[in-house]
Structures are given as C-alpha cells and as structure tokens.
CSV table of C-alpha atoms in Angstrom, one decimal:
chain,number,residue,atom,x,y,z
A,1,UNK,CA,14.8,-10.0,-11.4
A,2,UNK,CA,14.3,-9.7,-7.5
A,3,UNK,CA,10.6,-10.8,-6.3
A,4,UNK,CA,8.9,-7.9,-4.9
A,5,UNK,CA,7.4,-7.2,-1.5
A,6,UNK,CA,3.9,-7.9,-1.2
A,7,UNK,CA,1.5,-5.8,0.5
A,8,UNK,CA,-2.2,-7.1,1.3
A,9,UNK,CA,-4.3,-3.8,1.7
A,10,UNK,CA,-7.3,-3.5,3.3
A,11,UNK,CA,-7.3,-5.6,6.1
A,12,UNK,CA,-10.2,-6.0,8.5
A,13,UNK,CA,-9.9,-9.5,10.3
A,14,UNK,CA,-7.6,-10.3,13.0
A,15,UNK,CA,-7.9,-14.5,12.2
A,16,UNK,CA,-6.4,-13.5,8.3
A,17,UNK,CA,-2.7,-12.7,10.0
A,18,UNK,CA,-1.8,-16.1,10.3
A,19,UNK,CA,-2.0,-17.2,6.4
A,20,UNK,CA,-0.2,-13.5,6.1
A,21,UNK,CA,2.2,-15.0,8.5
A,22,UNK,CA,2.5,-18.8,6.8
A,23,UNK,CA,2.9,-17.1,3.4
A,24,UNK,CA,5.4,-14.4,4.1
A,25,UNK,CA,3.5,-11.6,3.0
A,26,UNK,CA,5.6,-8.6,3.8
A,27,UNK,CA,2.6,-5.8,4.5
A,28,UNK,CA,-0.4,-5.4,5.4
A,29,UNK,CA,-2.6,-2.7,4.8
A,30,UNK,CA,-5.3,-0.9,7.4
A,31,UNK,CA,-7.2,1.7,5.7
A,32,UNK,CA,-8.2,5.3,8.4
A,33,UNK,CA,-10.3,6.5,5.2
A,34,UNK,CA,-14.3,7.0,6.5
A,35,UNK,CA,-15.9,6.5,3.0
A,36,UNK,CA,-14.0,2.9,2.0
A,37,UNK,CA,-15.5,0.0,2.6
A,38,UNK,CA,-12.6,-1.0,4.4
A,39,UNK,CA,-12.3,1.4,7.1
A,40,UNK,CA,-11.1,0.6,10.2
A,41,UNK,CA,-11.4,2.6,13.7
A,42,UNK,CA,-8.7,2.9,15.7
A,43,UNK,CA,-10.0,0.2,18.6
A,44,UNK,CA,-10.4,-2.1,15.7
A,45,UNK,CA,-6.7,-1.3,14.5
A,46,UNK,CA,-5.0,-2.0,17.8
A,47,UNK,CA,-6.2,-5.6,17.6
A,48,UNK,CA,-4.7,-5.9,14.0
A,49,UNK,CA,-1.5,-4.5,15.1
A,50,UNK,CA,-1.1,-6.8,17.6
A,51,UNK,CA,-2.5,-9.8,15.5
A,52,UNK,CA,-0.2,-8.6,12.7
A,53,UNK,CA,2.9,-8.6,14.9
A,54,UNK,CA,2.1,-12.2,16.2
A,55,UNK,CA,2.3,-12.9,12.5
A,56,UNK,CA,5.4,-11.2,11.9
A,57,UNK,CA,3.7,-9.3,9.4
A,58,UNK,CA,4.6,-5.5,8.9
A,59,UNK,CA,1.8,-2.6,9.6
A,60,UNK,CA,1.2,0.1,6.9
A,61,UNK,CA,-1.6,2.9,7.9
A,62,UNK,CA,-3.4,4.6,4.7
A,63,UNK,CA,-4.4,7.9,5.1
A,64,UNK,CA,-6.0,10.6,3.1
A,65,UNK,CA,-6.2,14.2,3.4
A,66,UNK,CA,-5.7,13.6,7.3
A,67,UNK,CA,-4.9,16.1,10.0
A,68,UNK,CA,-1.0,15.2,10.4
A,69,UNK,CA,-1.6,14.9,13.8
A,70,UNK,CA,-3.8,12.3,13.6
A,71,UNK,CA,-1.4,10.6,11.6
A,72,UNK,CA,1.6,11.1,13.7
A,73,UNK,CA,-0.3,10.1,16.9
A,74,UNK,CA,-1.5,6.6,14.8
A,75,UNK,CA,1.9,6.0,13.5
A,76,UNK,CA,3.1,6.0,17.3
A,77,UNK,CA,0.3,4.6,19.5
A,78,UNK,CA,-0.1,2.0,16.8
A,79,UNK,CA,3.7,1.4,16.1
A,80,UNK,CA,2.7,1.3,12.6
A,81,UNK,CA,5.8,0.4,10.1
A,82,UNK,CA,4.7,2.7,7.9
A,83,UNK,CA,2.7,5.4,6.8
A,84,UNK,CA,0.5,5.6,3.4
A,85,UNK,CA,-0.6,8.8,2.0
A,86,UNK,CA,-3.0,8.6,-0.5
A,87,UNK,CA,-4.3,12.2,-0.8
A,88,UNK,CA,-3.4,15.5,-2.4
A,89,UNK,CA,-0.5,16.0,0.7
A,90,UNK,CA,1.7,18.7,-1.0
A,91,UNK,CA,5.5,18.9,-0.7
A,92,UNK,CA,4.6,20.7,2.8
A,93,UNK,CA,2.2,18.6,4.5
A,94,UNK,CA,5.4,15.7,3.9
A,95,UNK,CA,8.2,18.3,5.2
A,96,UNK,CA,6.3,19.0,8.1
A,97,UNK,CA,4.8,15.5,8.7
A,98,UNK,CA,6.3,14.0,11.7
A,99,UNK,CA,6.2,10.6,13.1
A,100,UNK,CA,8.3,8.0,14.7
A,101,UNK,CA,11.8,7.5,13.5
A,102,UNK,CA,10.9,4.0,12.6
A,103,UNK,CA,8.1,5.2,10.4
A,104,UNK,CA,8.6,5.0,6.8
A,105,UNK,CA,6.5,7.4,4.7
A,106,UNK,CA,5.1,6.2,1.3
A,107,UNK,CA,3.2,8.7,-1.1
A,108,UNK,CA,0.5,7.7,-3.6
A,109,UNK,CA,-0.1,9.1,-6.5
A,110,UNK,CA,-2.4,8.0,-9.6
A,111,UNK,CA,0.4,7.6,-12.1
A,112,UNK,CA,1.5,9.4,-15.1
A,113,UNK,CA,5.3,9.8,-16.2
A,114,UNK,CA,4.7,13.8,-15.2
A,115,UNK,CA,2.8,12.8,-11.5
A,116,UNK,CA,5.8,11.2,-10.4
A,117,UNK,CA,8.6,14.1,-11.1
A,118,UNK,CA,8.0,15.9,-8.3
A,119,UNK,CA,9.4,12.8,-6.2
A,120,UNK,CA,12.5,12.7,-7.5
A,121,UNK,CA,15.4,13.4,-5.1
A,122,UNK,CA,12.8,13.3,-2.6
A,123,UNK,CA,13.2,11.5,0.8
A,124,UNK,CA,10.0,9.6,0.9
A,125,UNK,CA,10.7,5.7,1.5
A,126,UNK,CA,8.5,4.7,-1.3
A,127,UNK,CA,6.2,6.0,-3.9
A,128,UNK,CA,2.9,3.9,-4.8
A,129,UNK,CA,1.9,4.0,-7.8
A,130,UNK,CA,-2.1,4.0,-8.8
A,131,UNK,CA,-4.9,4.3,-10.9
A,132,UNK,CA,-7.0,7.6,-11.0
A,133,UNK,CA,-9.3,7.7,-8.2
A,134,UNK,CA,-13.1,7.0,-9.0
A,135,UNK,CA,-16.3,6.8,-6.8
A,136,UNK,CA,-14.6,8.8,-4.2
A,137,UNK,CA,-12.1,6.5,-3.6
A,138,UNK,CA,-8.5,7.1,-3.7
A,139,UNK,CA,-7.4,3.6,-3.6
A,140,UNK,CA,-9.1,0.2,-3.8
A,141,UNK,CA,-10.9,0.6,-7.1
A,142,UNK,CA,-10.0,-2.7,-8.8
A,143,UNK,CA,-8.8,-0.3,-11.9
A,144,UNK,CA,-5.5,-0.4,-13.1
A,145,UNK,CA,-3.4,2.1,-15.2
A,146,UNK,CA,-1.5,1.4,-18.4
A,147,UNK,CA,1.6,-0.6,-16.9
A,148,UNK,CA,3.6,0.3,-20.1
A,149,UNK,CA,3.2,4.0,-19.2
A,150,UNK,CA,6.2,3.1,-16.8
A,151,UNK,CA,8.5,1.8,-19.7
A,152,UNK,CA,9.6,5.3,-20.4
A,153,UNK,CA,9.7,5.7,-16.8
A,154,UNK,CA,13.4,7.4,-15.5
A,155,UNK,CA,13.3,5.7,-12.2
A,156,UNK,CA,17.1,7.6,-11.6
A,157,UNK,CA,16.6,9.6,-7.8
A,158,UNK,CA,13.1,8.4,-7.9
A,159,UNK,CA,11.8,6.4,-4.2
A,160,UNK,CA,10.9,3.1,-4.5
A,161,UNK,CA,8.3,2.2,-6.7
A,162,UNK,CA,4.8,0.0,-5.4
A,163,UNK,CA,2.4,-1.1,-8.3
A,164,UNK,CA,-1.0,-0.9,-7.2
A,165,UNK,CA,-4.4,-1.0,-9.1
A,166,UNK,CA,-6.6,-3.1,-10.5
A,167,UNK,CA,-3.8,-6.2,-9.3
A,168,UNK,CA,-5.3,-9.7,-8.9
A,169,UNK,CA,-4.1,-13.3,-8.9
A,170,UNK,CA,-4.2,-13.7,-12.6
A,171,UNK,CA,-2.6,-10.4,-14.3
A,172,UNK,CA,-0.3,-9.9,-11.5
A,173,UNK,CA,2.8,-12.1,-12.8
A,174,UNK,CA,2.5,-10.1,-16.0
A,175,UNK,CA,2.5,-6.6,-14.4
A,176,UNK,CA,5.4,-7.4,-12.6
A,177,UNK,CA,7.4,-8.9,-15.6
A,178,UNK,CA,6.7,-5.4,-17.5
A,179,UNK,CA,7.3,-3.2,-14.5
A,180,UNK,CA,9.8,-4.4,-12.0
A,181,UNK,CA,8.3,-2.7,-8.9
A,182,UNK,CA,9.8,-3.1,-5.5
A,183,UNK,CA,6.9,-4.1,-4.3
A,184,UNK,CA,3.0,-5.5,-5.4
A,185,UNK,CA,-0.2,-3.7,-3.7
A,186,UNK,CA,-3.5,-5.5,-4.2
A,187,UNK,CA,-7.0,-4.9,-2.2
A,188,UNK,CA,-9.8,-5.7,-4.3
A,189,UNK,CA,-8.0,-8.5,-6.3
A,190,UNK,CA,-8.6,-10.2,-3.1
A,191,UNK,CA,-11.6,-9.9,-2.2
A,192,UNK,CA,-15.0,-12.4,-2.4
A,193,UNK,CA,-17.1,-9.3,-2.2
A,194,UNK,CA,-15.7,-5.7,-1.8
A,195,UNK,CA,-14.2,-4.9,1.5
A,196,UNK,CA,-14.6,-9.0,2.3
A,197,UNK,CA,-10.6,-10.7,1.5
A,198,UNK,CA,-11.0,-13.7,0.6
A,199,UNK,CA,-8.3,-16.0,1.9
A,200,UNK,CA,-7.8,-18.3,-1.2
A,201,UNK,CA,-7.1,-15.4,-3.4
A,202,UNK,CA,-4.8,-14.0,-0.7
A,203,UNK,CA,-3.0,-17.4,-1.2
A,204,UNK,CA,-3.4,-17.2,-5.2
A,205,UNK,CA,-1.9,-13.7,-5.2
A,206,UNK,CA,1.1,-14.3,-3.2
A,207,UNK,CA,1.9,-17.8,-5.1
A,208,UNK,CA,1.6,-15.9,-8.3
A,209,UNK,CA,4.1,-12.8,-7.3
A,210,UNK,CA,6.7,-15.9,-5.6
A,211,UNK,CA,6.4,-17.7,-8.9
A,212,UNK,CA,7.6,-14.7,-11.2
C-alpha cells in the first residue's frame, strides 16, 4: 500500500515551513474562511507562499462559499498549487470556476457513500473527504466520520480521495490502513491550542503516516 500525501491545514506561521520542508510534507493548507480560527488575509498569505516555496512545500487555498473571482484572482496572485472548496459550490460554480492552468481544484464534502456520487466521472483533481460541519465550521472540527463508511465505497471514476477529520498522530496510521486515501488532511490534530500548530505533533503526524 502506497503512503499517502500529507497535507498540514491551517497554517499561520512562516518559521513552521522549514520542519514542513525537513519532513517532506507534501501540502500545506491556508485557510480564506473569516469565521476559523485560522484565517489568514491575503498580506499574511503572500509571506506563506513565499516561505512555503523556500520549503519546497506545495500551497493549497481553502475556500468557502467564495465569490469565484476572489478565488481565481488568489489562485493567480498567490500561485497557489491548488484550490480547496469546502462549501456548498454546486456542479456550476466548478464548471465555471476558472483559475490558472496549474491550479488543481479539490472539492470537500462531509462524507456519505450518496455525497460523493455526484463526483464520479467528474474532472475535479481530488475529492476531500469530511466530517459534517459543526459550530459554523466547514472544516477543522477535530471530528471524524465513520472511516468504515468508505469500505463499501465504489472508488471506480471517482477523483482522488483525501481523508480528513478528526486525524491526529495517534489514530492516523489506523485510518489509513482501513481507507487507503491518496492523501491524509489533519488541522486540529496538530494543534497545542486551536488555531496554534504545534510543531511536535506536526512531526508525530507525519512520522506516523511514513510509518504505515
């Protein structure tokens, strides 16, 4: 069984790019969502762009419900590597979405077998899979879903798949083992206090996925 990508989600502190960098960590995560705790503004994103490509570690913006211009004109000013929708965009908010050409487009959705039908044959790069939203938030919660929900799972024509929610350094070897994603998403999992990661857990996380 391949290891999967790891994305780090969530990130508001230039200096934490380097350990990204030292342990490989594929992604990393800036949230554009006013009401988390781990909102970023857009000055404050440029300088994790930057630090994040120093690091050789891939960009991915999270969105909700945003204005698709404001999206597209992040993805490009920001050379973001991807794009993470983690809202209610319907099938024509994505058709009509447009951003750079070296954007990939992931959808979130909080998973159920039925939630993820309408994605097959579809030409997202990846689909994330998450818990139901709570407090407001659409991602970030610390909950996870029933992982062997995705046992019955018909991954045939579906994008790639992400795990996300309620990950952390201790469970994460085990979800992997009963899922197979393509890639791991944790935020909370790694945090000292919310919003605040916490760079030993970071290292705990990623040394846990690496060791499945």
């Amino acid at each position: 069984m391949p290891i999967p990508l790891i994305k780090i989600c969530g990130l508001k502190d230039p200096t934490h790019f380097n350990l990204l960098g030292d342990l490989h960590v594929d992604y990393a995560g800036l949230v554009f969502v006013h009401q988390s705790p781990r909102h970023v503004t857009f000055a404050q994103a440029h300088a994790l762009t930057q630090a994040a490509r120093k690091a050789n570690v891939k960009t991915v913006g999270l969105f909700c419900n945003a204005p698709r211009p404001a999206v597209a004109l992040a993805a490009e000013a920001l050379q973001l590597d991807a794009v993470q929708l983690h809202g209610q965009e319907d099938a024509d908010y994505l058709h009509t979405l447009t951003v750079p050409k070296t954007t990939r487009v992931w959808k979130a959705i909080p998973f159920t077998p039925e939630a993820a039908e309408p994605y097959r044959n579809s030409k997202l790069d990846a689909l994330l899979l998450d818990a139901p939203p709570t407090d407001g938030l659409t991602g970030g919660t610390g909950h996870a879903f029933d992982w062997t929900a995705l046992k019955d799972l018909d991954c045939n024509n579906l994008p790639p798949l992400i795990l996300a929610g309620g990950l952390t350094p201790t469970n994460v070897a085990t979800a992997i083992k009963q899922t197979n994603p393509h890639a791991v998403d944790v935020s909370s999992g790694v945090e000292s206090t919310r919003g605040v990661k916490d760079p030993d857990k970071i290292r705990a996380f990623v040394e846990a996925v690496h060791g499945t």
